[in-house]
Amino acid sequence: MLAAYITHADCTRHEMGAHHPECPERLSAIGDRLLIKGLLDHMIRHDAPLATEEQLARAHSALYVREIISSSPAEGHRQVDPDTRMNPFTVTAALRAAGAAVRATDLVIAGEAPTAFCCVRPPGHHAEHAAAMGFCFFNNVAVGIRHALDVHGLQRVALIDFDVHHGNGSEDIFRGDDRVLMCSIYERGLYPFSGEDAVGPNMVNVGLNARSGSDAFRDAVLTHWLPALDAFAPQLIYVSAGFDAHRDDDMGNLGLVDADYEWVTQQVMKVAQRHCNGRVISCLEGGYVLSPLARSACAHVKVLIGAD
Ligand SMILES: [Zn+2]
């Protein structure tokens, strides 16, 4: 049984202007690297479907979903927040990105794929219940998780977020939802300046200072994430896979290297093997310098599909 690789060409038609870091080339950089390294030979490619408004409304307010879909510009760009804008193809790309998480959920829960990687954009973890921000429109991973909980009837799902930025959107959606345990590590003092407040027992947020480096990152995983994950015993694990904590990515300053992404994925897979038959669904979030992004994503996927 092969892992699922879920993507769509429509995700490359959304762009936010020349020199914007969240650019279409991010997806081809990852896809090319996975191909060259032979990892796509171990995966089955699926086209991401369009998420339905009903699926999106499990993570967002129905009114917000309608607002985003109906505010698609006919031409040019429409500014949504200071660094987030829509072009005429954004809505379709955002629906595909969220739809990928839904498809991944269906495949993995049905036992048709052991794990899945959603190579999609726009990313999602900054999108709140009723707000687009930080390059994000719909919270892809949250839409997938609510699909697993509300449609498939799972009772405990974990969300791992190692993007350098705190996943404020995921926290906003899942705070108070005891069916979800969110474990994040992010850089303090960085956009969106959240994560420092205790918002409930289902949020394990670990803020690290700039230039903390690999040892501090790994120590946080071992000390804070793994005990919480083992106590929670998830039935399925999702990953908000952002690669912008890499030392060659100028979006953050944590100073991680390719091997850290391999290592953290190994830790997640071990938890998944202990509790949920190895079931892990990963969705791309950040990562903006193409070479380290592609290398780090490749290191992550290699472990995710058991090719390490
Ligand atoms: Zn990020």
PDB file of C-alpha atoms and ligand atoms in Angstrom:
ATOM      1  CA  MET A   1       0.000   0.000   0.000  1.00  0.00           C
ATOM      2  CA  LEU A   2       1.456   3.324  -1.076  1.00  0.00           C
ATOM      3  CA  ALA A   3       1.264   6.733   0.591  1.00  0.00           C
ATOM      4  CA  ALA A   4      -0.838   9.459  -1.001  1.00  0.00           C
ATOM      5  CA  TYR A   5       0.638  12.535  -2.689  1.00  0.00           C
ATOM      6  CA  ILE A   6      -2.171  15.039  -3.062  1.00  0.00           C
ATOM      7  CA  THR A   7      -1.758  18.203  -5.085  1.00  0.00           C
ATOM      8  CA  HIS A   8      -3.353  20.132  -7.975  1.00  0.00           C
ATOM      9  CA  ALA A   9      -2.156  22.394 -10.769  1.00  0.00           C
ATOM     10  CA  ASP A  10      -4.776  24.949  -9.709  1.00  0.00           C
ATOM     11  CA  CYS A  11      -2.722  25.579  -6.566  1.00  0.00           C
ATOM     12  CA  THR A  12      -0.014  27.180  -8.716  1.00  0.00           C
ATOM     13  CA  ARG A  13      -2.366  29.738 -10.318  1.00  0.00           C
ATOM     14  CA  HIS A  14      -2.877  31.676  -7.088  1.00  0.00           C
ATOM     15  CA  GLU A  15      -0.212  34.375  -6.761  1.00  0.00           C
ATOM     16  CA  MET A  16       0.044  37.506  -4.667  1.00  0.00           C
ATOM     17  CA  GLY A  17       2.271  39.678  -6.838  1.00  0.00           C
ATOM     18  CA  ALA A  18       5.901  39.763  -7.974  1.00  0.00           C
ATOM     19  CA  HIS A  19       8.463  38.919  -5.286  1.00  0.00           C
ATOM     20  CA  HIS A  20       5.861  37.686  -2.803  1.00  0.00           C
ATOM     21  CA  PRO A  21       7.537  34.890  -0.809  1.00  0.00           C
ATOM     22  CA  GLU A  22       4.462  32.636  -0.870  1.00  0.00           C
ATOM     23  CA  CYS A  23       4.937  31.951  -4.578  1.00  0.00           C
ATOM     24  CA  PRO A  24       3.742  29.217  -6.968  1.00  0.00           C
ATOM     25  CA  GLU A  25       7.311  27.955  -7.476  1.00  0.00           C
ATOM     26  CA  ARG A  26       7.269  26.540  -3.938  1.00  0.00           C
ATOM     27  CA  LEU A  27       5.131  23.619  -5.086  1.00  0.00           C
ATOM     28  CA  SER A  28       7.196  22.785  -8.166  1.00  0.00           C
ATOM     29  CA  ALA A  29      10.408  22.988  -6.130  1.00  0.00           C
ATOM     30  CA  ILE A  30       9.056  20.354  -3.737  1.00  0.00           C
ATOM     31  CA  GLY A  31       7.488  18.227  -6.461  1.00  0.00           C
ATOM     32  CA  ASP A  32      10.678  18.252  -8.561  1.00  0.00           C
ATOM     33  CA  ARG A  33      12.810  17.275  -5.597  1.00  0.00           C
ATOM     34  CA  LEU A  34      10.491  14.412  -4.600  1.00  0.00           C
ATOM     35  CA  LEU A  35      10.604  13.196  -8.204  1.00  0.00           C
ATOM     36  CA  ILE A  36      14.387  13.408  -8.549  1.00  0.00           C
ATOM     37  CA  LYS A  37      14.889  11.601  -5.261  1.00  0.00           C
ATOM     38  CA  GLY A  38      12.586   8.795  -6.380  1.00  0.00           C
ATOM     39  CA  LEU A  39      10.116   9.357  -3.555  1.00  0.00           C
ATOM     40  CA  LEU A  40       7.134   9.772  -5.859  1.00  0.00           C
ATOM     41  CA  ASP A  41       7.723   6.149  -6.915  1.00  0.00           C
ATOM     42  CA  HIS A  42       6.554   5.229  -3.418  1.00  0.00           C
ATOM     43  CA  MET A  43       3.405   7.359  -3.586  1.00  0.00           C
ATOM     44  CA  ILE A  44       0.140   7.489  -5.496  1.00  0.00           C
ATOM     45  CA  ARG A  45      -0.730  10.926  -6.828  1.00  0.00           C
ATOM     46  CA  HIS A  46      -4.261  12.204  -6.317  1.00  0.00           C
ATOM     47  CA  ASP A  47      -5.742  15.415  -7.664  1.00  0.00           C
ATOM     48  CA  ALA A  48      -7.010  17.539  -4.792  1.00  0.00           C
ATOM     49  CA  PRO A  49     -10.796  17.957  -5.027  1.00  0.00           C
ATOM     50  CA  LEU A  50     -12.547  21.247  -4.291  1.00  0.00           C
ATOM     51  CA  ALA A  51     -13.645  21.430  -0.662  1.00  0.00           C
ATOM     52  CA  THR A  52     -17.366  22.044  -0.290  1.00  0.00           C
ATOM     53  CA  GLU A  53     -18.803  24.912   1.725  1.00  0.00           C
ATOM     54  CA  GLU A  54     -20.211  22.340   4.148  1.00  0.00           C
ATOM     55  CA  GLN A  55     -16.723  20.894   4.716  1.00  0.00           C
ATOM     56  CA  LEU A  56     -15.184  24.352   5.185  1.00  0.00           C
ATOM     57  CA  ALA A  57     -17.919  25.394   7.613  1.00  0.00           C
ATOM     58  CA  ARG A  58     -16.812  22.696  10.049  1.00  0.00           C
ATOM     59  CA  ALA A  59     -13.712  24.821  10.753  1.00  0.00           C
ATOM     60  CA  HIS A  60     -14.886  28.305   9.737  1.00  0.00           C
ATOM     61  CA  SER A  61     -18.041  30.342  10.093  1.00  0.00           C
ATOM     62  CA  ALA A  62     -20.370  29.740   7.159  1.00  0.00           C
ATOM     63  CA  LEU A  63     -20.600  33.487   6.651  1.00  0.00           C
ATOM     64  CA  TYR A  64     -16.821  33.811   6.411  1.00  0.00           C
ATOM     65  CA  VAL A  65     -16.632  30.976   3.869  1.00  0.00           C
ATOM     66  CA  ARG A  66     -19.273  32.697   1.746  1.00  0.00           C
ATOM     67  CA  GLU A  67     -17.458  36.045   2.042  1.00  0.00           C
ATOM     68  CA  ILE A  68     -14.154  34.607   0.807  1.00  0.00           C
ATOM     69  CA  ILE A  69     -15.746  32.742  -2.081  1.00  0.00           C
ATOM     70  CA  SER A  70     -17.817  35.736  -3.161  1.00  0.00           C
ATOM     71  CA  SER A  71     -14.957  38.237  -2.916  1.00  0.00           C
ATOM     72  CA  SER A  72     -12.881  36.672  -5.695  1.00  0.00           C
ATOM     73  CA  PRO A  73     -11.666  39.491  -7.969  1.00  0.00           C
ATOM     74  CA  ALA A  74     -12.480  39.259 -11.679  1.00  0.00           C
ATOM     75  CA  GLU A  75      -9.000  40.616 -12.453  1.00  0.00           C
ATOM     76  CA  GLY A  76      -5.975  42.002 -10.639  1.00  0.00           C
ATOM     77  CA  HIS A  77      -5.572  41.588  -6.907  1.00  0.00           C
ATOM     78  CA  ARG A  78      -7.799  42.149  -3.901  1.00  0.00           C
ATOM     79  CA  GLN A  79      -5.997  42.900  -0.644  1.00  0.00           C
ATOM     80  CA  VAL A  80      -7.201  40.825   2.317  1.00  0.00           C
ATOM     81  CA  ASP A  81      -4.628  41.784   4.937  1.00  0.00           C
ATOM     82  CA  PRO A  82      -1.298  43.622   4.653  1.00  0.00           C
ATOM     83  CA  ASP A  83       0.513  40.596   3.203  1.00  0.00           C
ATOM     84  CA  THR A  84      -2.358  38.469   1.900  1.00  0.00           C
ATOM     85  CA  ARG A  85      -4.141  39.107  -1.390  1.00  0.00           C
ATOM     86  CA  MET A  86      -6.401  37.290  -3.817  1.00  0.00           C
ATOM     87  CA  ASN A  87      -6.090  36.983  -7.572  1.00  0.00           C
ATOM     88  CA  PRO A  88      -8.856  35.501  -9.773  1.00  0.00           C
ATOM     89  CA  PHE A  89      -7.533  31.970  -9.107  1.00  0.00           C
ATOM     90  CA  THR A  90      -7.108  32.206  -5.337  1.00  0.00           C
ATOM     91  CA  VAL A  91     -10.503  30.868  -4.350  1.00  0.00           C
ATOM     92  CA  THR A  92     -10.116  27.764  -6.497  1.00  0.00           C
ATOM     93  CA  ALA A  93      -6.599  27.158  -5.154  1.00  0.00           C
ATOM     94  CA  ALA A  94      -7.804  27.610  -1.561  1.00  0.00           C
ATOM     95  CA  LEU A  95     -10.697  25.202  -2.135  1.00  0.00           C
ATOM     96  CA  ARG A  96      -8.268  22.636  -3.588  1.00  0.00           C
ATOM     97  CA  ALA A  97      -5.842  23.073  -0.672  1.00  0.00           C
ATOM     98  CA  ALA A  98      -8.578  22.404   1.882  1.00  0.00           C
ATOM     99  CA  GLY A  99     -10.033  19.662  -0.312  1.00  0.00           C
ATOM    100  CA  ALA A 100      -6.642  17.924  -0.279  1.00  0.00           C
ATOM    101  CA  ALA A 101      -6.840  17.566   3.501  1.00  0.00           C
ATOM    102  CA  VAL A 102     -10.349  16.147   3.192  1.00  0.00           C
ATOM    103  CA  ARG A 103      -9.254  13.654   0.525  1.00  0.00           C
ATOM    104  CA  ALA A 104      -6.218  12.681   2.593  1.00  0.00           C
ATOM    105  CA  THR A 105      -8.495  12.054   5.560  1.00  0.00           C
ATOM    106  CA  ASP A 106     -10.830   9.833   3.558  1.00  0.00           C
ATOM    107  CA  LEU A 107      -7.935   7.830   2.058  1.00  0.00           C
ATOM    108  CA  VAL A 108      -6.083   7.269   5.313  1.00  0.00           C
ATOM    109  CA  ILE A 109      -9.156   6.437   7.395  1.00  0.00           C
ATOM    110  CA  ALA A 110     -10.388   4.028   4.696  1.00  0.00           C
ATOM    111  CA  GLY A 111      -7.019   2.286   4.835  1.00  0.00           C
ATOM    112  CA  GLU A 112      -6.290   3.108   1.189  1.00  0.00           C
ATOM    113  CA  ALA A 113      -3.120   5.004   2.118  1.00  0.00           C
ATOM    114  CA  PRO A 114      -1.037   4.635   5.284  1.00  0.00           C
ATOM    115  CA  THR A 115       0.047   8.291   5.218  1.00  0.00           C
ATOM    116  CA  ALA A 116      -0.535  11.316   3.001  1.00  0.00           C
ATOM    117  CA  PHE A 117       1.344  14.458   2.024  1.00  0.00           C
ATOM    118  CA  CYS A 118      -0.714  17.401   0.748  1.00  0.00           C
ATOM    119  CA  CYS A 119       1.557  19.510  -1.452  1.00  0.00           C
ATOM    120  CA  VAL A 120      -0.764  22.489  -1.673  1.00  0.00           C
ATOM    121  CA  ARG A 121      -0.999  26.246  -1.333  1.00  0.00           C
ATOM    122  CA  PRO A 122      -2.243  28.653  -0.104  1.00  0.00           C
ATOM    123  CA  PRO A 123      -1.176  27.456   3.337  1.00  0.00           C
ATOM    124  CA  GLY A 124      -3.690  27.395   6.176  1.00  0.00           C
ATOM    125  CA  HIS A 125      -2.523  27.561   9.784  1.00  0.00           C
ATOM    126  CA  HIS A 126      -2.933  31.328  10.224  1.00  0.00           C
ATOM    127  CA  ALA A 127      -6.548  31.271   8.951  1.00  0.00           C
ATOM    128  CA  GLU A 128      -8.858  31.682  11.936  1.00  0.00           C
ATOM    129  CA  HIS A 129     -12.495  30.722  12.382  1.00  0.00           C
ATOM    130  CA  ALA A 130     -13.562  33.913  10.634  1.00  0.00           C
ATOM    131  CA  ALA A 131     -10.418  35.647   9.383  1.00  0.00           C
ATOM    132  CA  ALA A 132      -7.894  35.279   6.552  1.00  0.00           C
ATOM    133  CA  MET A 133      -4.369  36.373   7.424  1.00  0.00           C
ATOM    134  CA  GLY A 134      -0.701  35.546   6.990  1.00  0.00           C
ATOM    135  CA  PHE A 135      -0.988  34.189   3.407  1.00  0.00           C
ATOM    136  CA  CYS A 136      -3.839  31.866   4.545  1.00  0.00           C
ATOM    137  CA  PHE A 137      -7.524  31.784   3.571  1.00  0.00           C
ATOM    138  CA  PHE A 138      -8.927  28.446   4.728  1.00  0.00           C
ATOM    139  CA  ASN A 139      -7.285  26.395   7.473  1.00  0.00           C
ATOM    140  CA  ASN A 140      -6.618  23.270   5.430  1.00  0.00           C
ATOM    141  CA  VAL A 141      -5.471  21.040   8.250  1.00  0.00           C
ATOM    142  CA  ALA A 142      -8.372  22.152  10.469  1.00  0.00           C
ATOM    143  CA  VAL A 143     -10.884  21.344   7.733  1.00  0.00           C
ATOM    144  CA  GLY A 144      -9.332  17.870   7.459  1.00  0.00           C
ATOM    145  CA  ILE A 145      -9.387  17.340  11.213  1.00  0.00           C
ATOM    146  CA  ARG A 146     -13.026  18.358  11.588  1.00  0.00           C
ATOM    147  CA  HIS A 147     -13.861  16.022   8.702  1.00  0.00           C
ATOM    148  CA  ALA A 148     -12.164  13.180  10.584  1.00  0.00           C
ATOM    149  CA  LEU A 149     -14.023  14.036  13.798  1.00  0.00           C
ATOM    150  CA  ASP A 150     -17.463  15.026  12.562  1.00  0.00           C
ATOM    151  CA  VAL A 151     -17.860  12.810   9.488  1.00  0.00           C
ATOM    152  CA  HIS A 152     -15.736   9.766  10.303  1.00  0.00           C
ATOM    153  CA  GLY A 153     -16.482   9.869  14.024  1.00  0.00           C
ATOM    154  CA  LEU A 154     -12.923   9.878  15.344  1.00  0.00           C
ATOM    155  CA  GLN A 155     -12.665  10.997  18.951  1.00  0.00           C
ATOM    156  CA  ARG A 156      -9.011  12.009  19.391  1.00  0.00           C
ATOM    157  CA  VAL A 157      -6.867  13.677  16.749  1.00  0.00           C
ATOM    158  CA  ALA A 158      -3.468  15.301  17.284  1.00  0.00           C
ATOM    159  CA  LEU A 159      -2.114  18.284  15.354  1.00  0.00           C
ATOM    160  CA  ILE A 160       1.645  18.824  15.169  1.00  0.00           C
ATOM    161  CA  ASP A 161       2.815  22.251  13.974  1.00  0.00           C
ATOM    162  CA  PHE A 162       6.540  22.885  13.467  1.00  0.00           C
ATOM    163  CA  ASP A 163       6.240  25.963  11.262  1.00  0.00           C
ATOM    164  CA  VAL A 164       8.442  28.777  12.601  1.00  0.00           C
ATOM    165  CA  HIS A 165       5.314  30.914  13.057  1.00  0.00           C
ATOM    166  CA  HIS A 166       2.715  30.039  15.675  1.00  0.00           C
ATOM    167  CA  GLY A 167      -0.439  28.489  14.214  1.00  0.00           C
ATOM    168  CA  ASN A 168      -2.821  31.071  15.626  1.00  0.00           C
ATOM    169  CA  GLY A 169      -5.591  30.027  13.255  1.00  0.00           C
ATOM    170  CA  SER A 170      -5.505  26.386  14.313  1.00  0.00           C
ATOM    171  CA  GLU A 171      -5.437  27.464  17.944  1.00  0.00           C
ATOM    172  CA  ASP A 172      -8.405  29.768  17.380  1.00  0.00           C
ATOM    173  CA  ILE A 173     -10.396  26.938  15.802  1.00  0.00           C
ATOM    174  CA  PHE A 174      -9.483  24.169  18.254  1.00  0.00           C
ATOM    175  CA  ARG A 175      -9.253  25.941  21.602  1.00  0.00           C
ATOM    176  CA  GLY A 176     -11.793  24.251  23.841  1.00  0.00           C
ATOM    177  CA  ASP A 177     -12.213  21.276  21.483  1.00  0.00           C
ATOM    178  CA  ASP A 178     -10.960  18.446  23.672  1.00  0.00           C
ATOM    179  CA  ARG A 179     -11.058  16.020  20.760  1.00  0.00           C
ATOM    180  CA  VAL A 180      -7.950  17.772  19.406  1.00  0.00           C
ATOM    181  CA  LEU A 181      -4.488  18.029  20.972  1.00  0.00           C
ATOM    182  CA  MET A 182      -2.369  20.705  19.279  1.00  0.00           C
ATOM    183  CA  CYS A 183       1.399  20.586  19.798  1.00  0.00           C
ATOM    184  CA  SER A 184       3.413  23.448  18.358  1.00  0.00           C
ATOM    185  CA  ILE A 185       6.926  24.816  18.452  1.00  0.00           C
ATOM    186  CA  TYR A 186       7.433  28.309  17.093  1.00  0.00           C
ATOM    187  CA  GLU A 187       9.804  31.241  17.357  1.00  0.00           C
ATOM    188  CA  ARG A 188       8.934  33.834  19.993  1.00  0.00           C
ATOM    189  CA  GLY A 189       8.561  37.437  18.988  1.00  0.00           C
ATOM    190  CA  LEU A 190       7.679  36.575  15.413  1.00  0.00           C
ATOM    191  CA  TYR A 191       4.448  36.984  13.461  1.00  0.00           C
ATOM    192  CA  PRO A 192       1.617  36.467  14.484  1.00  0.00           C
ATOM    193  CA  PHE A 193       2.864  37.192  18.045  1.00  0.00           C
ATOM    194  CA  SER A 194       0.551  34.583  19.587  1.00  0.00           C
ATOM    195  CA  GLY A 195       1.123  31.306  21.424  1.00  0.00           C
ATOM    196  CA  GLU A 196       2.404  32.745  24.698  1.00  0.00           C
ATOM    197  CA  ASP A 197      -0.933  32.711  26.514  1.00  0.00           C
ATOM    198  CA  ALA A 198      -2.215  29.505  28.090  1.00  0.00           C
ATOM    199  CA  VAL A 199      -5.524  28.882  26.359  1.00  0.00           C
ATOM    200  CA  GLY A 200      -6.372  25.426  27.646  1.00  0.00           C
ATOM    201  CA  PRO A 201      -5.096  21.935  28.277  1.00  0.00           C
ATOM    202  CA  ASN A 202      -5.403  20.847  24.657  1.00  0.00           C
ATOM    203  CA  MET A 203      -2.754  23.386  23.503  1.00  0.00           C
ATOM    204  CA  VAL A 204       0.906  22.479  23.995  1.00  0.00           C
ATOM    205  CA  ASN A 205       2.652  25.581  22.712  1.00  0.00           C
ATOM    206  CA  VAL A 206       6.415  25.826  23.058  1.00  0.00           C
ATOM    207  CA  GLY A 207       7.920  29.171  22.126  1.00  0.00           C
ATOM    208  CA  LEU A 208      11.672  29.195  21.460  1.00  0.00           C
ATOM    209  CA  ASN A 209      13.886  32.237  21.230  1.00  0.00           C
ATOM    210  CA  ALA A 210      15.616  33.186  17.995  1.00  0.00           C
ATOM    211  CA  ARG A 211      18.802  31.214  17.312  1.00  0.00           C
ATOM    212  CA  SER A 212      17.753  28.414  19.672  1.00  0.00           C
ATOM    213  CA  GLY A 213      18.985  25.837  17.166  1.00  0.00           C
ATOM    214  CA  SER A 214      18.538  22.100  16.706  1.00  0.00           C
ATOM    215  CA  ASP A 215      19.235  20.971  20.268  1.00  0.00           C
ATOM    216  CA  ALA A 216      16.602  23.237  21.828  1.00  0.00           C
ATOM    217  CA  PHE A 217      14.077  22.209  19.169  1.00  0.00           C
ATOM    218  CA  ARG A 218      14.675  18.506  19.742  1.00  0.00           C
ATOM    219  CA  ASP A 219      14.607  18.948  23.496  1.00  0.00           C
ATOM    220  CA  ALA A 220      11.219  20.681  23.251  1.00  0.00           C
ATOM    221  CA  VAL A 221       9.829  17.794  21.198  1.00  0.00           C
ATOM    222  CA  LEU A 222      11.081  15.195  23.689  1.00  0.00           C
ATOM    223  CA  THR A 223      10.138  17.135  26.821  1.00  0.00           C
ATOM    224  CA  HIS A 224       6.821  18.724  25.858  1.00  0.00           C
ATOM    225  CA  TRP A 225       5.310  17.044  22.813  1.00  0.00           C
ATOM    226  CA  LEU A 226       5.935  13.338  23.274  1.00  0.00           C
ATOM    227  CA  PRO A 227       4.559  12.944  26.833  1.00  0.00           C
ATOM    228  CA  ALA A 228       1.426  14.905  25.887  1.00  0.00           C
ATOM    229  CA  LEU A 229       0.958  12.878  22.713  1.00  0.00           C
ATOM    230  CA  ASP A 230       1.395   9.552  24.477  1.00  0.00           C
ATOM    231  CA  ALA A 231      -1.064  10.560  27.215  1.00  0.00           C
ATOM    232  CA  PHE A 232      -3.590  11.666  24.578  1.00  0.00           C
ATOM    233  CA  ALA A 233      -3.237   8.510  22.431  1.00  0.00           C
ATOM    234  CA  PRO A 234      -4.404  10.029  19.131  1.00  0.00           C
ATOM    235  CA  GLN A 235      -6.334   7.956  16.596  1.00  0.00           C
ATOM    236  CA  LEU A 236      -4.856  10.007  13.750  1.00  0.00           C
ATOM    237  CA  ILE A 237      -2.102  12.628  13.554  1.00  0.00           C
ATOM    238  CA  TYR A 238      -2.014  15.693  11.301  1.00  0.00           C
ATOM    239  CA  VAL A 239       1.082  17.779  10.666  1.00  0.00           C
ATOM    240  CA  SER A 240       1.155  21.465   9.781  1.00  0.00           C
ATOM    241  CA  ALA A 241       4.424  21.080   7.916  1.00  0.00           C
ATOM    242  CA  GLY A 242       6.089  24.462   7.637  1.00  0.00           C
ATOM    243  CA  PHE A 243       9.778  24.490   6.798  1.00  0.00           C
ATOM    244  CA  ASP A 244      10.548  28.150   7.472  1.00  0.00           C
ATOM    245  CA  ALA A 245      12.450  27.442  10.704  1.00  0.00           C
ATOM    246  CA  HIS A 246      15.321  26.262   8.469  1.00  0.00           C
ATOM    247  CA  ARG A 247      18.498  28.254   8.975  1.00  0.00           C
ATOM    248  CA  ASP A 248      18.648  29.083   5.256  1.00  0.00           C
ATOM    249  CA  ASP A 249      15.104  30.520   5.293  1.00  0.00           C
ATOM    250  CA  ASP A 250      15.158  34.214   6.130  1.00  0.00           C
ATOM    251  CA  MET A 251      11.537  34.196   7.348  1.00  0.00           C
ATOM    252  CA  GLY A 252      12.653  32.965  10.797  1.00  0.00           C
ATOM    253  CA  ASN A 253      15.718  32.559  12.956  1.00  0.00           C
ATOM    254  CA  LEU A 254      15.400  29.258  14.811  1.00  0.00           C
ATOM    255  CA  GLY A 255      18.289  27.765  12.858  1.00  0.00           C
ATOM    256  CA  LEU A 256      17.024  24.271  12.044  1.00  0.00           C
ATOM    257  CA  VAL A 257      18.663  22.083   9.393  1.00  0.00           C
ATOM    258  CA  ASP A 258      17.380  19.415   6.980  1.00  0.00           C
ATOM    259  CA  ALA A 259      18.166  16.653   9.481  1.00  0.00           C
ATOM    260  CA  ASP A 260      15.874  18.211  12.084  1.00  0.00           C
ATOM    261  CA  TYR A 261      12.893  17.734   9.779  1.00  0.00           C
ATOM    262  CA  GLU A 262      13.856  14.118   9.253  1.00  0.00           C
ATOM    263  CA  TRP A 263      14.255  13.639  13.006  1.00  0.00           C
ATOM    264  CA  VAL A 264      10.995  15.312  14.052  1.00  0.00           C
ATOM    265  CA  THR A 265       9.094  13.292  11.474  1.00  0.00           C
ATOM    266  CA  GLN A 266      10.651  10.118  12.898  1.00  0.00           C
ATOM    267  CA  GLN A 267       9.397  11.109  16.350  1.00  0.00           C
ATOM    268  CA  VAL A 268       5.893  11.743  15.008  1.00  0.00           C
ATOM    269  CA  MET A 269       5.879   8.433  13.124  1.00  0.00           C
ATOM    270  CA  LYS A 270       6.901   6.569  16.275  1.00  0.00           C
ATOM    271  CA  VAL A 271       3.985   8.114  18.171  1.00  0.00           C
ATOM    272  CA  ALA A 272       1.686   7.203  15.279  1.00  0.00           C
ATOM    273  CA  GLN A 273       2.944   3.624  15.294  1.00  0.00           C
ATOM    274  CA  ARG A 274       2.336   3.368  19.027  1.00  0.00           C
ATOM    275  CA  HIS A 275      -1.200   4.735  18.942  1.00  0.00           C
ATOM    276  CA  CYS A 276      -2.796   4.856  15.519  1.00  0.00           C
ATOM    277  CA  ASN A 277      -1.347   2.269  13.198  1.00  0.00           C
ATOM    278  CA  GLY A 278       1.098   4.794  11.717  1.00  0.00           C
ATOM    279  CA  ARG A 279      -1.629   7.060  10.333  1.00  0.00           C
ATOM    280  CA  VAL A 280      -0.242  10.558   9.637  1.00  0.00           C
ATOM    281  CA  ILE A 281      -1.497  13.277   7.291  1.00  0.00           C
ATOM    282  CA  SER A 282       0.853  16.161   6.509  1.00  0.00           C
ATOM    283  CA  CYS A 283      -0.135  19.463   4.923  1.00  0.00           C
ATOM    284  CA  LEU A 284       2.377  22.007   3.626  1.00  0.00           C
ATOM    285  CA  GLU A 285       2.412  25.339   5.456  1.00  0.00           C
ATOM    286  CA  GLY A 286       5.406  27.741   5.226  1.00  0.00           C
ATOM    287  CA  GLY A 287       8.923  27.555   3.815  1.00  0.00           C
ATOM    288  CA  TYR A 288       9.975  30.276   1.429  1.00  0.00           C
ATOM    289  CA  VAL A 289      13.515  29.806   0.161  1.00  0.00           C
ATOM    290  CA  LEU A 290      13.142  27.195  -2.513  1.00  0.00           C
ATOM    291  CA  SER A 291      16.242  25.043  -2.027  1.00  0.00           C
ATOM    292  CA  PRO A 292      15.974  24.509   1.754  1.00  0.00           C
ATOM    293  CA  LEU A 293      12.189  24.208   1.396  1.00  0.00           C
ATOM    294  CA  ALA A 294      12.509  21.404  -1.154  1.00  0.00           C
ATOM    295  CA  ARG A 295      15.282  19.623   0.767  1.00  0.00           C
ATOM    296  CA  SER A 296      13.427  19.834   4.089  1.00  0.00           C
ATOM    297  CA  ALA A 297      10.107  18.713   2.621  1.00  0.00           C
ATOM    298  CA  CYS A 298      11.927  15.808   0.987  1.00  0.00           C
ATOM    299  CA  ALA A 299      13.518  14.803   4.306  1.00  0.00           C
ATOM    300  CA  HIS A 300      10.053  14.948   5.902  1.00  0.00           C
ATOM    301  CA  VAL A 301       8.272  12.964   3.185  1.00  0.00           C
ATOM    302  CA  LYS A 302      10.989  10.317   3.055  1.00  0.00           C
ATOM    303  CA  VAL A 303      10.230   9.404   6.669  1.00  0.00           C
ATOM    304  CA  LEU A 304       6.469   9.876   6.260  1.00  0.00           C
ATOM    305  CA  ILE A 305       6.356   7.232   3.529  1.00  0.00           C
ATOM    306  CA  GLY A 306       8.813   4.871   5.216  1.00  0.00           C
ATOM    307  CA  ALA A 307      11.558   5.270   2.612  1.00  0.00           C
ATOM    308  CA  ASP A 308      14.167   6.361   5.136  1.00  0.00           C
TER     309      ASP A 308
HETATM  310 ZN    ZN B   1       5.510  30.129   8.733  1.00  0.00          ZN
END
